Amino acid sequence: MHHKTIIEKISGVLEATDPTYDEKLTQMLDEASRIFVAGAGRSGLVARFFAMRLMHGGYDAYVVGEIVTPSIRKGDLFIVISGSGETETMIAFTKRAKEQGAKIALLSTKRSSTIGDMADFVCQIGTAEQYSKVVGMPMGTTFELSALIFLEATIAHIIHEKGIPEEEMRTRHANLE
Amino acid sequence: MHHKTIIEKISGVLEATDPTYDEKLTQMLDEASRIFVAGAGRSGLVARFFAMRLMHGGYDAYVVGEIVTPSIRKGDLFIVISGSGETETMIAFTKRAKEQGAKIALLSTKRSSTIGDMADFVCQIGTAEQYSKVVGMPMGTTFELSALIFLEATIAHIIHEKGIPEEEMRTRHANLE
Amino acid sequence: MHHKTIIEKISGVLEATDPTYDEKLTQMLDEASRIFVAGAGRSGLVARFFAMRLMHGGYDAYVVGEIVTPSIRKGDLFIVISGSGETETMIAFTKRAKEQGAKIALLSTKRSSTIGDMADFVCQIGTAEQYSKVVGMPMGTTFELSALIFLEATIAHIIHEKGIPEEEMRTRHANLE
Amino acid sequence: MHHKTIIEKISGVLEATDPTYDEKLTQMLDEASRIFVAGAGRSGLVARFFAMRLMHGGYDAYVVGEIVTPSIRKGDLFIVISGSGETETMIAFTKRAKEQGAKIALLSTKRSSTIGDMADFVCQIGTAEQYSKVVGMPMGTTFELSALIFLEATIAHIIHEKGIPEEEMRTRHANLE
C-alpha cells in the first residue's frame, strides 16, 4: 500500500518541523500589504494551492507569473517554495523582491541556501537527513507534499484563530470555473 | 509577403467596425467595480493581453481561470471574447455571470449568438461577410488578431483620454517575471 | 497541531478507498494512446501534479486548457478530478471526450454523479460519510489532498512495477523552469 | 482612430524587417526535433499564440513553463521572444538550452544583446529607431504586436509552402476548451 508509505513519510517530516512556524508565517502574512507566492514546477503548484486559500481568506494574494500580477514593492511579502533554495529563477526573483524592500519567506528542506540566506524567515520543512532516505518516491515528492500540508495547516490555523466562517470563504471562491 | 495580406485583412475588418465601440467599452470599464475577461484557446490569449494592460492602467482586472481570480458579482463587468459567440464553456460562464448581476460585453464576429443575446453590449468586430472570404490564414486568425488590435486601440483611447502617464503604467508592471 | 488533523483525515479517507484502484487506473493508463487530465480550481492543480509525473514516467500526457494540448480522440484516456462529479465545465468536456470515443476515468467523492455515470471507471476516494464530518478544513480540502496522495501512490505503484529508474524520470524533467 | 495608428506602426516595422526571415525560421523549425518557445509577460503570450499554431501544423511544440513540457536537448530548437534581448529569466533559459546543445532563435528589437549574442539566429523585427519614436502606445506594444504578426505570417508561409489543409489543422485543435 503505497499511500501509507507516503503518509508516514510526510507525517515524519512535519513532526520534525518547528511547531511555531505556522504562527510566525501567519504573523508575516498579517503584517504584509500584499502577498506574492512563487515556485518552479511542482513547487509552483504548491504555491498556487496556498494562494487560492489566501484569497478565500481575504488576503490580497498573487501568484508570480500570472497575467494580472502587479509589481512587488516595500510592505509586500514574497513567499518562495524551493526544496533546494537554489532554483535559479527563484534566486533572481528573491533578489529583485528584496531590492524593492519586500519581506522574504522561504519554504525549503535546508536552513541555509542562496535564497535562504537572503530571506527574513526560512521555514525549514523537516530535516536534511529525512530527505536523504526516501525510497520509491520520485524526486522532490516528499518536500512538495510536506510543504503543501504545512501550508494547508497554516490556513487551518488562520481560519481557527480569526474565526473566518467557511461561508465567507465560499463567497469569495471563483464562480466562473 | 504574407504579413501584408494579414495587415490588410485586419485593417479592413477594423474599418468596418463601429468607430464608437471603444468609447462604449471604455464607459462600461469605468462603471464596473471589477473586470473579468475570458476566452477559450487563442481568444483566451487575446483576453490576457487586454487584462494585463487594464491592470497597468489601474483597473481591477482578472482573467477567468487564474488561481487568485475571485467570484464575480453585481457591479462587475464580464468581457467574453468568442468569434462564434457559441463557445460552450463561455456560454456557461456568461449565464452564471448574468445570474450574479454582472454586466456582459462580448467581442464577436456576429451581432446575434447565444452569448450575444445575453450580453449588454456586443462589440461586433468587422462583418460576417469579411470572415467568409479569408484565404490562407488558419481558423479564427483574422478575428483573433482584429479583436486584439481593437482592444489595444481601446487601451490607447483610455490612456489618451485620462492622460495616464506611461511611467505610472510601468510602475505597476510585474517586476518578477 | 493542525497538520496532524489533516494527515489523520487523509489517512482515514485513503484507508476507506478500494485498494485495487491504483492497479485499475494503471491498466487504463497503459492501454491509452495518450492521457488527458482535467479539473477545475484546486482539482485542476491536482491534475497538473499528476500530469507532470506521468510525463516523467514516459507517458504521453496533457493538461486540458494548456496551449499545446491537442484534440482528444478514440484510444485516449480522459481523467477528470471532480469532488462532486457535477462541475459544469467538466461535464461538458466529459461528454465531448466520450463522443470522440475516449475512455473516461473520474476521481470523485461519490460513486454516482453526472460525470460518474458517463465514466468507464469511477475512482471513489473515501466515502460520502467521511466528507460530511470534516471540521476546520475549508471546502474541498480533504478530497483534493486525498486525491493527490492517491495519484502519487499510483505513480509510486507504476514506478515500482515497471522498475522505472529515478534517473530516467529526472532526465525528462523540465530543465528550463 | 487609434487602430489606424497601431496598424501603420506595425506595418512600418514589418516593412523594415528582412523579408527572408520567415524562410530562415521555417528552415530551423523543420530541422528541429522539437520546438520550445518562451517569453516573459506579454511576449510569453506571443510565444503561446505561435506554439498553438505550430501544434496545429503538426510540429512537436512546447511552451516553457507549462506542466508537461519536457527537458530540452540536442536537436531541439529554443525560440525566445524578448524585445530587449536582456530579460533575466530568458537569459538563464537560453544559457541552459545552449549547454544542452539546442539551437537558439531570438525575436528582438535589436541585433545584438545578451541573448542575441548566444543565438544561432536573431530575427530583428524592425529597427531600433522605429521603437524610439512610438507615442501613445504603452511599453513594448509595438514590438509584441509586430512579433505576433511576423509569426502569424511565418505560419501562413509554412501552410502555403507545405500545402497543409485547414481541415488537418482543425482536426488537431483542442476539442476540450
Short mmCIF file of N, CA and C in Angstrom, two decimals, chain D residues 12-138:
data_model
loop_
_atom_site.label_atom_id
_atom_site.label_comp_id
_atom_site.label_asym_id
_atom_site.label_seq_id
_atom_site.Cartn_x
_atom_site.Cartn_y
_atom_site.Cartn_z
N GLY D 12 4.86 49.51 -40.70
CA GLY D 12 6.18 50.09 -40.91
C GLY D 12 7.29 49.20 -40.37
N VAL D 13 7.06 48.68 -39.18
CA VAL D 13 8.06 47.80 -38.55
C VAL D 13 8.29 46.55 -39.41
N LEU D 14 7.21 45.97 -39.92
CA LEU D 14 7.36 44.73 -40.69
C LEU D 14 7.96 44.99 -42.07
N GLU D 15 7.69 46.18 -42.62
CA GLU D 15 8.32 46.55 -43.90
C GLU D 15 9.84 46.64 -43.74
N ALA D 16 10.27 47.06 -42.53
CA ALA D 16 11.70 47.24 -42.27
C ALA D 16 12.37 45.95 -41.79
N THR D 17 11.60 44.85 -41.81
CA THR D 17 12.13 43.56 -41.35
C THR D 17 12.58 42.74 -42.56
N ASP D 18 13.73 42.13 -42.45
CA ASP D 18 14.30 41.32 -43.54
C ASP D 18 13.26 40.31 -44.06
N PRO D 19 12.90 40.41 -45.36
CA PRO D 19 11.84 39.55 -45.89
C PRO D 19 12.22 38.07 -46.01
N THR D 20 13.49 37.75 -45.77
CA THR D 20 13.90 36.33 -45.86
C THR D 20 13.79 35.63 -44.50
N TYR D 21 13.44 36.39 -43.45
CA TYR D 21 13.41 35.82 -42.10
C TYR D 21 12.42 34.67 -41.94
N ASP D 22 11.25 34.79 -42.59
CA ASP D 22 10.27 33.71 -42.38
C ASP D 22 10.77 32.39 -42.97
N GLU D 23 11.50 32.48 -44.06
CA GLU D 23 12.08 31.25 -44.65
C GLU D 23 13.15 30.65 -43.76
N LYS D 24 14.00 31.53 -43.22
CA LYS D 24 15.08 31.05 -42.33
C LYS D 24 14.49 30.38 -41.10
N LEU D 25 13.47 31.03 -40.52
CA LEU D 25 12.85 30.46 -39.32
C LEU D 25 12.16 29.13 -39.66
N THR D 26 11.49 29.09 -40.81
CA THR D 26 10.84 27.85 -41.24
C THR D 26 11.85 26.71 -41.36
N GLN D 27 13.02 27.03 -41.92
CA GLN D 27 14.06 26.01 -42.07
C GLN D 27 14.51 25.49 -40.70
N MET D 28 14.69 26.39 -39.75
CA MET D 28 15.09 25.97 -38.39
C MET D 28 14.00 25.11 -37.74
N LEU D 29 12.75 25.49 -37.97
CA LEU D 29 11.62 24.72 -37.42
C LEU D 29 11.64 23.30 -37.99
N ASP D 30 11.91 23.21 -39.31
CA ASP D 30 11.86 21.91 -39.97
C ASP D 30 13.05 21.02 -39.62
N GLU D 31 14.16 21.64 -39.25
CA GLU D 31 15.35 20.85 -38.89
C GLU D 31 15.32 20.39 -37.43
N ALA D 32 14.43 20.98 -36.64
CA ALA D 32 14.41 20.68 -35.19
C ALA D 32 13.60 19.41 -34.89
N SER D 33 14.06 18.66 -33.89
CA SER D 33 13.27 17.51 -33.41
C SER D 33 12.00 18.03 -32.74
N ARG D 34 12.21 18.96 -31.82
CA ARG D 34 11.10 19.54 -31.07
C ARG D 34 11.34 21.03 -30.92
N ILE D 35 10.28 21.79 -30.70
CA ILE D 35 10.39 23.25 -30.62
C ILE D 35 9.90 23.72 -29.25
N PHE D 36 10.70 24.53 -28.58
CA PHE D 36 10.34 25.11 -27.29
C PHE D 36 10.26 26.62 -27.47
N VAL D 37 9.17 27.25 -27.03
CA VAL D 37 9.06 28.70 -27.14
C VAL D 37 8.89 29.31 -25.76
N ALA D 38 9.43 30.52 -25.61
CA ALA D 38 9.36 31.18 -24.30
C ALA D 38 9.40 32.69 -24.45
N GLY D 39 8.84 33.36 -23.45
CA GLY D 39 8.86 34.82 -23.38
C GLY D 39 8.28 35.22 -22.03
N ALA D 40 8.64 36.39 -21.55
CA ALA D 40 8.11 36.87 -20.27
C ALA D 40 6.93 37.80 -20.52
N GLY D 41 5.95 37.79 -19.65
CA GLY D 41 4.82 38.71 -19.74
C GLY D 41 4.09 38.60 -21.07
N ARG D 42 3.83 39.73 -21.73
CA ARG D 42 3.09 39.72 -22.98
C ARG D 42 3.87 39.05 -24.11
N SER D 43 5.19 39.06 -24.05
CA SER D 43 5.97 38.30 -25.03
C SER D 43 5.70 36.80 -24.87
N GLY D 44 5.40 36.39 -23.65
CA GLY D 44 5.03 35.00 -23.40
C GLY D 44 3.69 34.66 -24.06
N LEU D 45 2.79 35.63 -24.13
CA LEU D 45 1.52 35.40 -24.83
C LEU D 45 1.76 35.26 -26.33
N VAL D 46 2.68 36.06 -26.88
CA VAL D 46 3.03 35.94 -28.30
C VAL D 46 3.58 34.52 -28.56
N ALA D 47 4.45 34.06 -27.66
CA ALA D 47 5.01 32.71 -27.76
C ALA D 47 3.91 31.65 -27.77
N ARG D 48 2.89 31.85 -26.94
CA ARG D 48 1.79 30.88 -26.86
C ARG D 48 0.96 30.86 -28.15
N PHE D 49 0.67 32.05 -28.71
CA PHE D 49 -0.04 32.12 -29.99
C PHE D 49 0.68 31.26 -31.03
N PHE D 50 1.99 31.42 -31.08
CA PHE D 50 2.80 30.72 -32.09
C PHE D 50 2.82 29.22 -31.82
N ALA D 51 3.01 28.85 -30.55
CA ALA D 51 3.10 27.43 -30.19
C ALA D 51 1.84 26.67 -30.57
N MET D 52 0.68 27.32 -30.37
CA MET D 52 -0.57 26.63 -30.69
C MET D 52 -0.66 26.35 -32.19
N ARG D 53 -0.29 27.33 -33.00
CA ARG D 53 -0.33 27.12 -34.45
C ARG D 53 0.70 26.08 -34.90
N LEU D 54 1.86 26.06 -34.27
CA LEU D 54 2.86 25.02 -34.60
C LEU D 54 2.27 23.64 -34.34
N MET D 55 1.61 23.48 -33.21
CA MET D 55 0.96 22.21 -32.89
C MET D 55 -0.09 21.87 -33.95
N HIS D 56 -0.92 22.85 -34.30
CA HIS D 56 -1.92 22.64 -35.35
C HIS D 56 -1.27 22.19 -36.66
N GLY D 57 -0.08 22.73 -36.92
CA GLY D 57 0.63 22.43 -38.17
C GLY D 57 1.38 21.10 -38.14
N GLY D 58 1.33 20.41 -37.01
CA GLY D 58 1.94 19.09 -36.93
C GLY D 58 3.32 19.07 -36.31
N TYR D 59 3.80 20.22 -35.83
CA TYR D 59 5.11 20.28 -35.17
C TYR D 59 4.97 19.83 -33.71
N ASP D 60 6.08 19.34 -33.16
CA ASP D 60 6.13 18.92 -31.76
C ASP D 60 6.58 20.15 -30.96
N ALA D 61 5.62 20.93 -30.47
CA ALA D 61 5.93 22.24 -29.87
C ALA D 61 5.54 22.29 -28.40
N TYR D 62 6.35 23.01 -27.63
CA TYR D 62 6.12 23.17 -26.19
C TYR D 62 6.29 24.61 -25.75
N VAL D 63 5.52 25.02 -24.76
CA VAL D 63 5.69 26.33 -24.14
C VAL D 63 6.46 26.14 -22.83
N VAL D 64 7.57 26.84 -22.68
CA VAL D 64 8.34 26.75 -21.44
C VAL D 64 7.47 27.23 -20.28
N GLY D 65 7.41 26.43 -19.23
CA GLY D 65 6.63 26.79 -18.06
C GLY D 65 5.32 26.04 -17.96
N GLU D 66 4.89 25.37 -19.05
CA GLU D 66 3.67 24.56 -18.93
C GLU D 66 4.04 23.23 -18.27
N ILE D 67 3.01 22.59 -17.73
CA ILE D 67 3.22 21.45 -16.84
C ILE D 67 3.88 20.24 -17.52
N VAL D 68 3.49 19.90 -18.73
CA VAL D 68 4.01 18.67 -19.35
C VAL D 68 5.18 18.95 -20.30
N THR D 69 5.74 20.16 -20.25
CA THR D 69 6.91 20.49 -21.08
C THR D 69 8.12 19.70 -20.58
N PRO D 70 8.70 18.86 -21.45
CA PRO D 70 9.84 18.04 -21.02
C PRO D 70 11.15 18.82 -21.07
N SER D 71 12.25 18.14 -20.82
CA SER D 71 13.57 18.76 -20.88
C SER D 71 13.98 18.98 -22.33
N ILE D 72 14.71 20.07 -22.56
CA ILE D 72 15.22 20.38 -23.89
C ILE D 72 16.58 19.69 -24.06
N ARG D 73 16.87 19.29 -25.31
CA ARG D 73 18.15 18.60 -25.53
C ARG D 73 18.66 18.86 -26.94
N LYS D 74 19.81 18.33 -27.24
CA LYS D 74 20.44 18.46 -28.56
C LYS D 74 19.43 18.08 -29.64
N GLY D 75 19.38 18.89 -30.68
CA GLY D 75 18.45 18.61 -31.78
C GLY D 75 17.18 19.43 -31.70
N ASP D 76 16.91 20.00 -30.51
CA ASP D 76 15.72 20.83 -30.32
C ASP D 76 16.02 22.29 -30.69
N LEU D 77 14.95 23.04 -30.89
CA LEU D 77 15.06 24.48 -31.18
C LEU D 77 14.41 25.25 -30.04
N PHE D 78 15.11 26.27 -29.54
CA PHE D 78 14.56 27.13 -28.49
C PHE D 78 14.33 28.52 -29.08
N ILE D 79 13.07 28.94 -29.13
CA ILE D 79 12.71 30.25 -29.67
C ILE D 79 12.35 31.18 -28.52
N VAL D 80 13.11 32.26 -28.39
CA VAL D 80 12.87 33.23 -27.32
C VAL D 80 12.28 34.50 -27.92
N ILE D 81 11.29 35.06 -27.26
CA ILE D 81 10.75 36.35 -27.67
C ILE D 81 11.07 37.36 -26.56
N SER D 82 11.92 38.31 -26.89
CA SER D 82 12.36 39.30 -25.90
C SER D 82 12.75 40.58 -26.63
N GLY D 83 11.95 41.61 -26.46
CA GLY D 83 12.19 42.90 -27.13
C GLY D 83 13.60 43.42 -26.88
N SER D 84 14.02 43.36 -25.64
CA SER D 84 15.33 43.90 -25.26
C SER D 84 16.45 42.90 -25.47
N GLY D 85 16.11 41.61 -25.49
CA GLY D 85 17.14 40.57 -25.53
C GLY D 85 17.89 40.46 -24.21
N GLU D 86 17.33 41.08 -23.17
CA GLU D 86 18.02 41.15 -21.87
C GLU D 86 17.16 40.65 -20.71
N THR D 87 16.00 40.06 -20.98
CA THR D 87 15.14 39.57 -19.90
C THR D 87 15.90 38.50 -19.09
N GLU D 88 16.00 38.73 -17.79
CA GLU D 88 16.89 37.91 -16.95
C GLU D 88 16.56 36.40 -16.99
N THR D 89 15.28 36.06 -16.82
CA THR D 89 14.94 34.63 -16.84
C THR D 89 15.21 34.03 -18.23
N MET D 90 15.00 34.82 -19.28
CA MET D 90 15.22 34.30 -20.63
C MET D 90 16.72 34.10 -20.91
N ILE D 91 17.54 34.96 -20.33
CA ILE D 91 19.00 34.77 -20.45
C ILE D 91 19.39 33.43 -19.81
N ALA D 92 18.85 33.18 -18.61
CA ALA D 92 19.17 31.93 -17.90
C ALA D 92 18.72 30.71 -18.71
N PHE D 93 17.50 30.78 -19.28
CA PHE D 93 16.98 29.65 -20.06
C PHE D 93 17.82 29.44 -21.33
N THR D 94 18.21 30.54 -21.97
CA THR D 94 18.98 30.44 -23.21
C THR D 94 20.33 29.77 -22.94
N LYS D 95 20.97 30.17 -21.85
CA LYS D 95 22.25 29.55 -21.47
C LYS D 95 22.10 28.04 -21.31
N ARG D 96 21.06 27.65 -20.56
CA ARG D 96 20.86 26.23 -20.30
C ARG D 96 20.51 25.46 -21.58
N ALA D 97 19.67 26.07 -22.41
CA ALA D 97 19.28 25.41 -23.67
C ALA D 97 20.52 25.21 -24.55
N LYS D 98 21.38 26.22 -24.55
CA LYS D 98 22.61 26.17 -25.36
C LYS D 98 23.56 25.09 -24.84
N GLU D 99 23.70 25.02 -23.51
CA GLU D 99 24.53 23.98 -22.89
C GLU D 99 24.09 22.58 -23.27
N GLN D 100 22.76 22.42 -23.45
CA GLN D 100 22.22 21.11 -23.82
C GLN D 100 22.43 20.82 -25.31
N GLY D 101 22.86 21.83 -26.05
CA GLY D 101 23.10 21.61 -27.48
C GLY D 101 21.93 21.99 -28.36
N ALA D 102 20.92 22.65 -27.78
CA ALA D 102 19.78 23.11 -28.59
C ALA D 102 20.19 24.32 -29.43
N LYS D 103 19.53 24.49 -30.58
CA LYS D 103 19.70 25.70 -31.40
C LYS D 103 18.85 26.80 -30.78
N ILE D 104 19.30 28.05 -30.95
CA ILE D 104 18.59 29.19 -30.35
C ILE D 104 18.17 30.19 -31.43
N ALA D 105 16.90 30.59 -31.42
CA ALA D 105 16.44 31.70 -32.27
C ALA D 105 15.83 32.76 -31.36
N LEU D 106 16.13 34.02 -31.66
CA LEU D 106 15.62 35.12 -30.84
C LEU D 106 14.83 36.09 -31.71
N LEU D 107 13.64 36.47 -31.26
CA LEU D 107 12.92 37.60 -31.86
C LEU D 107 13.11 38.79 -30.95
N SER D 108 13.61 39.89 -31.51
CA SER D 108 14.01 41.02 -30.68
C SER D 108 13.95 42.32 -31.47
N THR D 109 14.06 43.44 -30.77
CA THR D 109 14.14 44.74 -31.46
C THR D 109 15.59 45.05 -31.86
N LYS D 110 16.53 44.27 -31.32
CA LYS D 110 17.96 44.56 -31.51
C LYS D 110 18.70 43.41 -32.18
N ARG D 111 19.74 43.75 -32.87
CA ARG D 111 20.58 42.72 -33.49
C ARG D 111 21.48 42.08 -32.43
N SER D 112 22.01 42.91 -31.56
CA SER D 112 22.95 42.42 -30.55
C SER D 112 22.40 42.65 -29.15
N SER D 113 22.50 41.62 -28.31
CA SER D 113 22.04 41.68 -26.92
C SER D 113 22.61 40.46 -26.22
N THR D 114 22.40 40.35 -24.91
CA THR D 114 22.95 39.18 -24.21
C THR D 114 22.39 37.89 -24.80
N ILE D 115 21.08 37.83 -25.03
CA ILE D 115 20.51 36.62 -25.64
C ILE D 115 20.92 36.53 -27.11
N GLY D 116 20.84 37.66 -27.82
CA GLY D 116 21.16 37.68 -29.24
C GLY D 116 22.56 37.16 -29.53
N ASP D 117 23.48 37.50 -28.66
CA ASP D 117 24.87 37.09 -28.89
C ASP D 117 25.09 35.60 -28.65
N MET D 118 24.13 34.95 -27.99
CA MET D 118 24.21 33.48 -27.81
C MET D 118 23.42 32.75 -28.90
N ALA D 119 22.59 33.49 -29.64
CA ALA D 119 21.64 32.85 -30.57
C ALA D 119 22.27 32.43 -31.89
N ASP D 120 21.71 31.37 -32.49
CA ASP D 120 22.11 30.94 -33.83
C ASP D 120 21.48 31.84 -34.88
N PHE D 121 20.34 32.42 -34.52
CA PHE D 121 19.61 33.26 -35.47
C PHE D 121 18.87 34.36 -34.71
N VAL D 122 19.16 35.62 -35.07
CA VAL D 122 18.43 36.74 -34.47
C VAL D 122 17.48 37.31 -35.52
N CYS D 123 16.22 37.25 -35.19
CA CYS D 123 15.15 37.76 -36.04
C CYS D 123 14.89 39.19 -35.56
N GLN D 124 15.56 40.15 -36.14
CA GLN D 124 15.35 41.53 -35.68
C GLN D 124 14.08 42.08 -36.32
N ILE D 125 13.10 42.39 -35.52
CA ILE D 125 11.81 42.87 -36.01
C ILE D 125 11.87 44.40 -36.06
N GLY D 126 11.92 44.97 -37.26
CA GLY D 126 12.04 46.43 -37.41
C GLY D 126 13.43 46.92 -37.05
N THR D 127 13.53 48.23 -36.81
CA THR D 127 14.82 48.82 -36.45
C THR D 127 14.70 49.53 -35.11
N ALA D 128 15.81 49.65 -34.42
CA ALA D 128 15.83 50.31 -33.11
C ALA D 128 15.20 51.70 -33.20
N GLU D 129 15.49 52.39 -34.30
CA GLU D 129 14.99 53.76 -34.48
C GLU D 129 13.45 53.80 -34.44
N GLN D 130 12.83 52.78 -35.07
CA GLN D 130 11.36 52.77 -35.13
C GLN D 130 10.72 52.71 -33.74
N TYR D 131 11.39 52.03 -32.82
CA TYR D 131 10.80 51.89 -31.48
C TYR D 131 10.99 53.15 -30.64
N SER D 132 11.96 53.97 -31.01
CA SER D 132 12.24 55.16 -30.20
C SER D 132 11.20 56.26 -30.43
N LYS D 133 10.43 56.12 -31.51
CA LYS D 133 9.50 57.20 -31.85
C LYS D 133 8.03 56.89 -31.57
N VAL D 134 7.78 55.79 -30.85
CA VAL D 134 6.39 55.42 -30.61
C VAL D 134 5.74 56.33 -29.57
N VAL D 135 4.62 56.89 -29.93
CA VAL D 135 3.90 57.76 -29.00
C VAL D 135 2.48 57.22 -28.81
N GLY D 136 2.02 57.19 -27.60
CA GLY D 136 0.63 56.82 -27.33
C GLY D 136 0.36 55.33 -27.22
N MET D 137 1.42 54.51 -27.40
CA MET D 137 1.24 53.08 -27.17
C MET D 137 2.16 52.67 -26.03
N PRO D 138 1.58 52.05 -25.01
CA PRO D 138 2.38 51.81 -23.82
C PRO D 138 3.45 50.74 -24.04
#
